[in-house]
Amino acid sequence: MTPDVHPLTLLIASVFTNNILLSLFLGMCSFISISKDLKASNGLGMAVTLVLTITTLINWMVYHWVIVPFELDYLRYIVFIIVIAAIVQVLEMVIERVSPTLYRGLGIFLPLITVNCAIMGVSLFMQLRNYDLLQSAFFGAGSGLGWWLAIVLLAAIRQRIEKNPIPAGLKGAGITLITIGIIGMAFLGFAGMLKVQ
Amino acid sequence: MWTAPIIISAISAVLAFAIAIIDGIVNNYADVTISINEGQKTLSVKGGSPLLSSLATKGVFVPSACGGKGSCGACKVKVLSDIGPHLPTELPFMSPEEIKDNIRLSCQVKLKSDIRIRLPEELFSVRQLNCTVESLKDVTYDIKELRIRLPKNATIDFKAGQYLQLVIPPYQEIKESAQRAYSISSKPSDKNSLEFLIRLVPNGIATTYVHRELKEKQPISVIGPFGDFCLRDTDADMFCVAGGSGMAPIRSILLDMYEKKINHRTVWYFFGARSRRDLFYLNEFRELERLWPCFHFVPALSEPLPDDRWEGETGLITQVLDTYMKKNPDPSKSKEGYLCGSPGMINACVKVMIANGIPENEIYFDKFA
């Protein structure tokens, strides 16, 4: 049963009200480690958005055209992750050839996207919530944009508080997690705007 | 039941196939040229591989300890073309100056288009040669002349005065292979064999090996050539001072000069030794003096024994050098110093030479550490 949500609504919702990172806390490891650097965060956000959009689409096709007809629902986790790994691999090769500048900007973060749980999470939600192809595309792109927005916000804040006198016990990951929590609460303010689930 | 493995395999196969095809299209680089030292050497290689391995396929060996894994940071190369900023994998090995100079790790630089790089010239001829001992002779009680033969069909190009690293295999209590530098004492035109002068140093790993373990016809590996203790191409008169095994690079330089018929420079060679039993190659140098008029050979003993019946110069080599330089002052000609030996001897000789009008930057030396 496909939910009756306009794809555009879904896009906006996954950026603001249902931000994959700030409401579900998925994709935390690269979120925390990369957000030290605003420039790298921006590059990674872009790459995640790209990968999310493509993998959600392809996983939708694989799920509905292969897994469902053969009744292999229990294998979806494995299939999704194989697809994600393959897409990231292909993307890496293509970006390296087409845009060396972007490739260099993303550096090691590009292959690491494979193990970003936000990517896997979006594929699974797409399947759980029975989105159709178009909705999945917008859901994937929106989640990517949301992740991108969140990491850039966090990186910008971290840059500002870097020089502040932070209690020794909270330095590094501690204050970062607190910051993420506060951003998350701020995003709660969007919650009433849209209802998608 | 059977569908699961087949479907999983099929999906993986399709994806692998897609990756292979895209890889074939995307990574199909054209041939690229590597221009080394502004066109001194130009190599044409297939693009898409790292610089380090591409150079190696063409016989240019950039030193690398890890073999291109990016973990040793040894394979640094100066890149002259713009190939973009440093990769995160390169940065840990780079100092800020090196980043500014665009020094790169050649194992991390992927060749995509034509590239210009700079390499130390000596790298072109650096190789490992698996030689065999041709002869091993005592020239004095503690110095051996080691003559090694290159592998069949192999030749070596080196400049007179350069050195090689002798690879000493583990022996007896020495459990690890070691490398020690020795100057080549034979002339560069001799391309199939190499000679070294090796003095026995108590507890020296390499010297003990050569003196006690090494036998004729045994294999021995050398790596090189290295070094810049070479003849400077000027018209200046030359004052060479060396004693003992320090004679090696000087001998190579002198034999090379004689062979190239460099007759317009006056060449002095002061050979310092303690007593008669430390002298060697006397006949060879006297013969050279006879054949090559501009060459003067001055052996000197600092502590001649009564039995030596020594009629040549006596005294410390610095005193003899000083006497001769004062006796033959020719202010119209510039002079150069070439020294090889222990740091103490070199420092003393440099003082004498400066006092006799040789500019300090025209005194060249090879210090034995």
XYZ file of C-alpha atoms in Angstrom:
566
model
C 0.000 0.000 0.000
C 1.737 3.102 -1.202
C 1.228 6.034 1.198
C -0.543 8.998 -0.248
C 2.229 11.561 -0.040
C 3.294 13.902 -2.777
C 6.933 13.194 -3.692
C 7.834 16.870 -3.189
C 6.343 16.834 0.295
C 8.403 13.778 0.990
C 11.510 15.603 -0.174
C 10.921 18.589 2.094
C 9.944 16.335 4.974
C 13.094 14.259 4.761
C 15.230 17.385 4.798
C 13.547 19.106 7.743
C 10.925 17.252 9.773
C 12.246 13.729 9.345
C 15.912 14.399 8.900
C 17.527 10.978 8.753
C 20.400 12.172 10.892
C 18.786 14.467 13.385
C 15.596 12.471 14.002
C 16.887 8.921 13.584
C 20.592 9.437 14.298
C 21.732 7.330 11.361
C 25.137 7.779 9.761
C 26.692 9.041 12.959
C 30.278 7.814 12.652
C 31.265 9.758 9.569
C 29.014 12.585 10.744
C 31.073 13.013 13.904
C 34.512 12.375 12.464
C 34.246 14.416 9.263
C 32.392 17.385 10.731
C 35.703 18.660 12.104
C 36.299 20.200 8.693
C 33.677 22.286 6.923
C 35.089 21.749 3.449
C 35.283 17.973 3.763
C 31.810 17.939 5.317
C 30.427 19.730 2.308
C 32.081 17.251 -0.056
C 30.906 14.263 1.917
C 27.380 15.669 2.096
C 27.352 15.994 -1.649
C 28.617 12.455 -2.132
C 26.114 11.025 0.340
C 23.279 12.813 -1.440
C 24.383 11.425 -4.775
C 24.835 7.896 -3.484
C 21.557 7.985 -1.543
C 19.529 9.069 -4.551
C 21.018 6.456 -6.841
C 21.050 3.538 -4.394
C 17.475 4.163 -3.244
C 16.319 4.052 -6.848
C 18.269 0.950 -7.778
C 17.342 -0.809 -4.557
C 13.701 -0.036 -5.246
C 13.997 -1.684 -8.649
C 15.920 -4.666 -7.303
C 13.430 -5.082 -4.471
C 10.259 -4.823 -6.522
C 11.434 -6.532 -9.659
C 13.674 -9.277 -8.236
C 13.253 -9.853 -4.517
C 9.455 -9.684 -4.326
C 8.732 -11.909 -7.357
C 11.094 -14.575 -6.006
C 9.793 -14.215 -2.437
C 13.232 -13.568 -1.021
C 12.237 -10.821 1.359
C 14.536 -12.116 4.091
C 17.528 -11.513 1.829
C 16.843 -7.812 1.326
C 19.509 -6.646 3.793
C 22.253 -8.514 2.015
C 21.063 -7.539 -1.427
C 20.744 -3.873 -0.493
C 24.254 -3.711 0.903
C 25.744 -5.458 -2.124
C 24.022 -2.972 -4.382
C 25.221 -0.046 -2.267
C 28.813 -1.306 -2.344
C 28.703 -1.787 -6.098
C 27.168 1.643 -6.723
C 29.770 3.365 -4.568
C 32.498 1.498 -6.425
C 31.145 2.550 -9.805
C 30.583 6.082 -8.625
C 34.141 6.297 -7.398
C 35.490 5.248 -10.775
C 33.239 7.594 -12.698
C 33.925 10.607 -10.478
C 37.642 9.948 -10.640
C 37.545 10.053 -14.405
C 34.993 12.780 -14.949
C 35.900 15.236 -12.220
C 39.337 14.751 -10.669
C 38.768 17.860 -8.576
C 35.652 16.478 -6.926
C 37.338 13.108 -6.542
C 40.249 14.682 -4.724
C 37.882 16.742 -2.603
C 36.054 13.632 -1.410
C 39.195 11.560 -1.038
C 38.828 8.614 1.289
C 35.243 9.521 2.304
C 33.858 8.355 -0.983
C 34.534 4.622 -0.478
C 33.574 4.989 3.190
C 30.040 5.901 2.158
C 29.473 2.181 1.644
C 29.441 1.699 5.392
C 27.377 4.784 6.151
C 24.284 3.380 7.818
C 22.108 6.281 6.639
C 22.368 4.848 3.111
C 21.243 1.406 4.200
C 18.616 2.953 6.469
C 16.996 4.915 3.675
C 16.815 1.826 1.460
C 15.131 -0.107 4.259
C 12.646 2.679 5.088
C 11.838 3.007 1.424
C 10.876 -0.664 1.406
C 9.152 -0.634 4.842
C 6.973 2.354 3.993
C 6.034 1.000 0.557
C 7.064 4.079 -1.390
C 6.657 3.916 -5.119
C 9.493 4.626 -7.529
C 9.038 8.376 -7.694
C 8.492 8.719 -3.960
C 11.610 6.632 -3.335
C 13.663 8.865 -5.592
C 12.547 11.997 -3.754
C 12.858 10.299 -0.388
C 16.430 9.284 -1.193
C 17.390 12.692 -2.521
C 15.682 14.458 0.390
C 17.383 12.279 2.979
C 20.695 12.985 1.295
C 20.066 16.721 1.313
C 19.028 16.491 4.953
C 22.209 14.646 5.848
C 24.202 17.201 3.889
C 22.503 20.104 5.646
C 23.024 18.506 9.057
C 26.741 17.831 8.597
C 27.413 21.304 7.234
C 25.512 22.850 10.162
C 27.427 20.781 12.653
C 30.773 21.489 10.978
C 30.073 25.210 11.024
C 29.179 25.111 14.704
C 32.160 22.974 15.587
C 34.404 25.438 13.810
C 33.032 28.196 16.006
C 33.260 26.404 19.312
C 36.672 24.935 18.611
C 38.522 27.666 20.474
C 36.036 27.890 23.327
C 36.983 26.701 26.808
C 35.263 23.326 26.847
C 35.551 21.206 30.025
C 38.277 18.629 29.492
C 35.918 15.686 29.867
C 33.651 16.957 27.127
C 36.295 17.764 24.528
C 35.996 16.109 21.130
C 33.174 13.624 20.719
C 31.440 14.658 23.964
C 30.678 18.232 23.051
C 29.959 17.147 19.494
C 27.237 14.783 20.633
C 25.750 17.495 22.836
C 25.812 19.863 19.880
C 24.085 17.303 17.669
C 21.432 16.858 20.343
C 20.763 20.577 20.454
C 20.569 20.802 16.652
C 18.210 17.832 16.752
C 15.975 19.601 19.247
C 15.999 22.718 17.092
C 14.864 20.609 14.158
C 11.988 19.341 16.287
C 10.542 22.782 15.697
C 9.819 21.714 12.125
C 7.986 18.618 13.249
C 4.454 19.984 13.073
C 4.855 21.351 9.563
C 4.453 18.120 7.641
C 3.076 14.727 8.419
C 4.381 11.968 6.210
C 4.174 8.708 8.089
C 14.936 -23.215 -1.711
C 17.288 -23.057 -4.619
C 16.236 -19.583 -5.675
C 18.050 -17.748 -2.890
C 21.646 -18.648 -3.754
C 20.956 -18.304 -7.451
C 19.339 -14.892 -7.113
C 22.085 -13.609 -4.814
C 24.718 -14.959 -7.179
C 22.913 -13.493 -10.160
C 22.626 -10.047 -8.564
C 26.296 -10.123 -7.566
C 27.280 -11.311 -11.017
C 25.299 -8.563 -12.725
C 26.826 -5.935 -10.454
C 30.340 -7.337 -10.893
C 29.822 -7.404 -14.636
C 28.594 -3.814 -14.591
C 31.600 -2.747 -12.532
C 33.953 -4.553 -14.893
C 32.406 -2.916 -17.947
C 32.370 0.543 -16.417
C 35.933 0.021 -15.214
C 36.943 -0.913 -18.740
C 35.338 2.228 -20.169
C 36.241 4.655 -17.426
C 39.768 3.521 -16.670
C 40.866 3.074 -20.230
C 43.561 5.689 -20.221
C 45.588 6.594 -23.240
C 49.367 6.379 -23.248
C 50.979 9.147 -21.268
C 54.504 10.460 -21.378
C 56.668 10.943 -18.318
C 59.249 13.606 -18.931
C 62.104 13.407 -16.450
C 64.368 16.379 -15.716
C 62.990 18.600 -18.474
C 63.225 16.088 -21.268
C 66.465 14.428 -20.260
C 64.596 11.168 -20.366
C 61.127 10.591 -21.772
C 59.105 7.479 -21.072
C 55.853 6.482 -22.678
C 53.637 4.349 -20.462
C 50.020 3.285 -20.259
C 48.021 5.655 -18.089
C 45.980 4.691 -15.068
C 48.766 3.208 -12.959
C 50.729 4.837 -10.155
C 53.833 6.772 -11.104
C 56.119 4.534 -9.042
C 55.209 1.282 -10.761
C 55.062 2.942 -14.172
C 58.632 4.154 -13.717
C 59.732 0.734 -12.508
C 58.366 -0.974 -15.616
C 60.689 1.287 -17.601
C 63.685 0.499 -15.406
C 63.752 3.675 -13.324
C 63.834 2.650 -9.684
C 62.653 5.217 -7.186
C 63.629 3.902 -3.759
C 60.628 2.480 -1.931
C 60.649 0.373 1.200
C 57.010 -0.693 1.279
C 56.650 -1.470 -2.405
C 54.028 1.121 -3.265
C 51.564 0.667 -0.423
C 51.942 4.251 0.712
C 53.157 3.308 4.160
C 56.881 4.133 4.097
C 56.940 7.567 2.491
C 60.253 6.890 0.758
C 59.241 7.238 -2.874
C 59.136 11.033 -2.914
C 59.405 12.661 -6.317
C 59.234 16.289 -7.338
C 56.401 16.814 -9.809
C 56.647 19.834 -12.092
C 53.263 19.598 -13.778
C 50.063 20.563 -12.045
C 48.444 17.314 -10.917
C 46.238 18.836 -8.267
C 46.606 19.079 -4.514
C 48.144 16.409 -2.308
C 46.000 13.404 -1.452
C 45.133 12.603 2.159
C 47.282 9.492 1.784
C 50.333 11.618 0.984
C 49.993 14.318 3.606
C 51.290 12.398 6.648
C 54.690 12.049 4.959
C 55.073 15.639 3.817
C 56.609 18.638 5.505
C 55.116 22.066 4.697
C 58.158 22.865 2.523
C 57.723 19.656 0.567
C 54.057 20.422 0.002
C 55.018 23.840 -1.280
C 57.604 22.299 -3.607
C 55.018 19.825 -4.902
C 56.960 16.805 -3.715
C 54.671 13.810 -4.121
C 54.596 10.178 -3.128
C 55.086 8.494 -6.461
C 53.125 5.417 -5.367
C 50.014 7.550 -4.767
C 50.154 9.657 -7.914
C 48.012 8.057 -10.573
C 49.072 8.813 -14.115
C 46.220 10.346 -16.063
C 47.903 12.765 -18.395
C 51.406 13.743 -19.441
C 53.558 14.568 -16.471
C 56.893 16.261 -15.883
C 58.949 15.169 -12.906
C 62.416 15.711 -11.515
C 64.588 12.869 -10.300
C 68.152 12.861 -9.003
C 70.223 11.916 -12.016
C 72.001 9.134 -10.203
C 68.726 7.230 -9.878
C 68.843 6.464 -13.599
C 71.814 4.204 -13.133
C 71.127 2.910 -9.614
C 70.649 -0.829 -9.752
C 71.268 -3.884 -7.703
C 73.861 -6.102 -9.309
C 74.411 -9.665 -8.219
C 78.128 -10.024 -8.739
C 80.685 -12.709 -7.989
C 84.041 -12.284 -6.323
C 86.677 -12.406 -8.997
C 89.698 -11.996 -6.754
C 90.481 -11.038 -3.197
C 94.082 -9.989 -2.602
C 95.983 -8.644 0.362
C 97.560 -5.374 -0.663
C 98.797 -4.693 2.850
C 98.540 -6.584 6.112
C 95.112 -5.029 6.784
C 93.788 -3.899 3.401
C 92.315 -6.210 0.814
C 91.675 -5.470 -2.802
C 88.259 -6.903 -3.641
C 87.578 -7.367 -7.303
C 84.070 -8.417 -8.268
C 82.699 -9.441 -11.620
C 79.327 -8.194 -12.841
C 76.698 -10.681 -14.031
C 77.086 -11.858 -17.575
C 76.165 -9.192 -20.148
C 75.699 -6.573 -17.415
C 77.715 -3.385 -17.429
C 77.905 -0.487 -15.028
C 78.205 3.214 -15.688
C 79.636 5.281 -12.896
C 81.658 8.423 -12.407
C 85.142 8.067 -10.998
C 84.945 8.782 -7.260
C 81.487 7.332 -6.701
C 80.681 4.539 -4.289
C 78.516 1.436 -4.121
C 76.675 -0.202 -1.262
C 77.971 -3.680 -0.568
C 75.182 -5.984 0.599
C 76.546 -8.063 3.448
C 74.472 -11.198 4.086
C 73.968 -12.471 7.635
C 76.971 -14.463 8.867
C 77.931 -16.026 12.193
C 76.591 -13.833 14.988
C 75.402 -11.163 12.557
C 71.762 -12.078 12.051
C 70.671 -9.334 9.720
C 71.756 -8.301 6.295
C 73.618 -5.000 6.236
C 74.791 -2.516 3.639
C 78.031 -0.566 3.731
C 79.337 2.002 1.297
C 82.672 1.501 -0.435
C 84.290 3.706 -3.026
C 85.095 2.124 -6.334
C 88.842 2.050 -6.920
C 88.785 0.818 -10.501
C 88.349 3.055 -13.499
C 84.926 3.732 -15.040
C 85.966 2.344 -18.431
C 86.202 -1.050 -16.791
C 82.502 -1.825 -17.085
C 82.440 -5.524 -16.296
C 84.359 -5.558 -13.031
C 84.651 -3.365 -9.993
C 87.451 -3.020 -7.471
C 87.305 -1.892 -3.871
C 89.895 -1.367 -1.175
C 88.669 -2.680 2.142
C 90.595 -2.198 5.345
C 89.932 -4.484 8.268
C 88.214 -2.519 11.014
C 88.018 -4.384 14.333
C 84.394 -5.531 14.806
C 83.329 -3.929 11.525
C 80.438 -5.905 10.060
C 81.355 -5.513 6.420
C 85.126 -5.412 6.778
C 85.167 -8.537 8.923
C 82.933 -10.260 6.426
C 85.162 -9.356 3.499
C 88.369 -10.244 5.337
C 87.272 -13.413 7.105
C 84.256 -14.893 5.328
C 84.310 -13.914 1.699
C 86.066 -16.242 -0.747
C 86.717 -16.112 -4.429
C 83.814 -17.097 -6.704
C 81.281 -16.345 -3.966
C 78.298 -14.188 -4.881
C 78.068 -10.641 -3.556
C 75.466 -7.987 -4.318
C 76.107 -4.305 -4.782
C 73.686 -1.391 -5.123
C 74.584 1.866 -6.733
C 76.346 3.904 -7.902
C 75.912 6.846 -5.530
C 77.889 9.886 -4.493
C 79.206 13.164 -5.826
C 82.880 12.993 -4.906
C 83.934 13.390 -8.521
C 86.404 15.271 -10.634
C 85.326 18.864 -11.227
C 85.692 19.924 -14.838
C 88.041 22.888 -14.399
C 91.607 23.753 -15.345
C 92.770 24.041 -11.763
C 95.780 22.179 -10.457
C 94.799 19.258 -8.270
C 96.114 18.365 -4.856
C 94.897 14.949 -3.825
C 95.539 13.529 -0.383
C 94.546 10.057 0.727
C 95.998 7.265 2.763
C 95.159 3.631 3.228
C 91.848 2.537 1.762
C 91.002 6.219 1.183
C 93.036 5.824 -1.962
C 90.111 4.075 -3.698
C 88.172 7.030 -5.160
C 91.387 8.990 -5.862
C 92.815 6.040 -7.775
C 89.649 5.782 -9.843
C 89.716 9.506 -10.588
C 93.417 9.498 -11.548
C 93.190 6.426 -13.781
C 90.131 7.942 -15.432
C 91.934 11.243 -16.049
C 94.964 9.497 -17.500
C 92.774 7.445 -19.790
C 90.896 10.542 -20.947
C 94.248 12.225 -21.655
C 93.655 15.215 -19.394
C 97.175 16.587 -19.635
C 96.718 20.291 -18.998
C 96.236 20.074 -15.219
C 99.062 19.464 -12.826
C 98.034 16.659 -10.523
C 99.631 15.930 -7.165
C 98.822 12.839 -5.191
C 100.075 12.675 -1.610
C 99.869 9.158 -0.246
C 100.298 9.145 3.507
C 101.176 6.025 5.471
C 102.772 5.134 8.739
C 105.480 2.756 7.607
C 106.478 0.703 4.609
C 104.040 -2.063 5.379
C 101.116 0.362 4.919
C 102.150 1.331 1.406
C 100.661 -0.376 -1.621
C 100.223 0.134 -5.348
C 103.558 2.024 -5.307
C 104.754 0.532 -8.564
C 101.468 1.227 -10.259
C 101.533 4.917 -9.334
C 105.226 5.285 -10.198
C 104.489 3.781 -13.582
C 101.581 6.200 -13.987
C 103.868 9.078 -13.056
C 106.286 7.984 -15.783
C 103.590 7.657 -18.453
C 101.612 10.792 -17.518
C 103.943 13.779 -17.270
C 101.609 16.140 -15.451
C 101.114 13.670 -12.586
C 103.290 13.733 -9.474
C 103.150 10.968 -6.928
C 104.387 11.688 -3.402
C 104.250 8.816 -0.942
C 105.229 9.803 2.562
C 105.832 7.835 5.739
C 105.165 9.321 9.131
C 106.934 6.656 11.183
C 109.368 4.793 8.910
C 110.982 1.782 10.552
C 114.767 1.323 10.274
C 114.177 -1.818 8.264
C 112.108 0.074 5.741
C 115.173 1.741 4.224
C 112.849 4.531 3.172
C 114.335 7.228 0.996
C 111.160 9.127 0.184
C 109.396 11.857 2.106
C 108.890 11.499 5.812
C 106.613 13.263 8.227
C 102.903 13.693 8.686
C 101.071 13.986 5.402
C 99.927 17.492 6.338
C 103.546 18.634 6.750
C 104.556 17.065 3.444
C 101.558 18.665 1.727
C 102.448 22.032 3.231
C 106.091 21.773 2.115
C 105.167 20.885 -1.447
C 102.511 23.535 -1.763
C 104.938 26.169 -0.505
C 107.749 24.864 -2.711
C 105.673 25.046 -5.871
C 103.642 28.186 -5.516
C 102.077 29.206 -8.774
C 99.641 32.000 -8.019
C 98.621 32.207 -11.678
C 96.925 28.812 -11.516
C 93.879 28.057 -9.435
C 94.001 24.988 -7.256
C 91.552 22.345 -6.090
C 91.817 19.894 -3.225
C 90.583 16.290 -3.303
C 90.670 14.479 0.022
C 89.612 11.063 1.146
C 90.106 9.521 4.537
C 89.270 9.869 8.198
C 87.615 13.069 9.449
C 90.733 13.965 11.465
C 93.029 13.719 8.479
C 90.610 15.614 6.244
C 90.127 18.480 8.694
C 93.889 18.846 9.129
C 94.482 18.833 5.371
C 91.689 21.331 4.718
C 93.434 23.757 7.087
C 96.733 23.355 5.265
C 95.087 23.810 1.891
C 93.209 26.942 2.943
C 96.465 28.343 4.352
C 98.044 27.746 0.955
C 95.400 29.579 -0.983
C 92.797 26.986 -2.018
C 89.307 28.396 -1.498
C 87.355 26.273 0.983
C 84.554 25.589 -1.446
C 87.013 24.128 -3.922
C 88.226 21.477 -1.535
C 86.264 18.300 -2.136
C 86.324 15.363 0.225
C 84.894 11.975 1.033
C 84.856 11.515 4.783
C 84.826 8.012 6.204
C 82.385 8.123 9.037
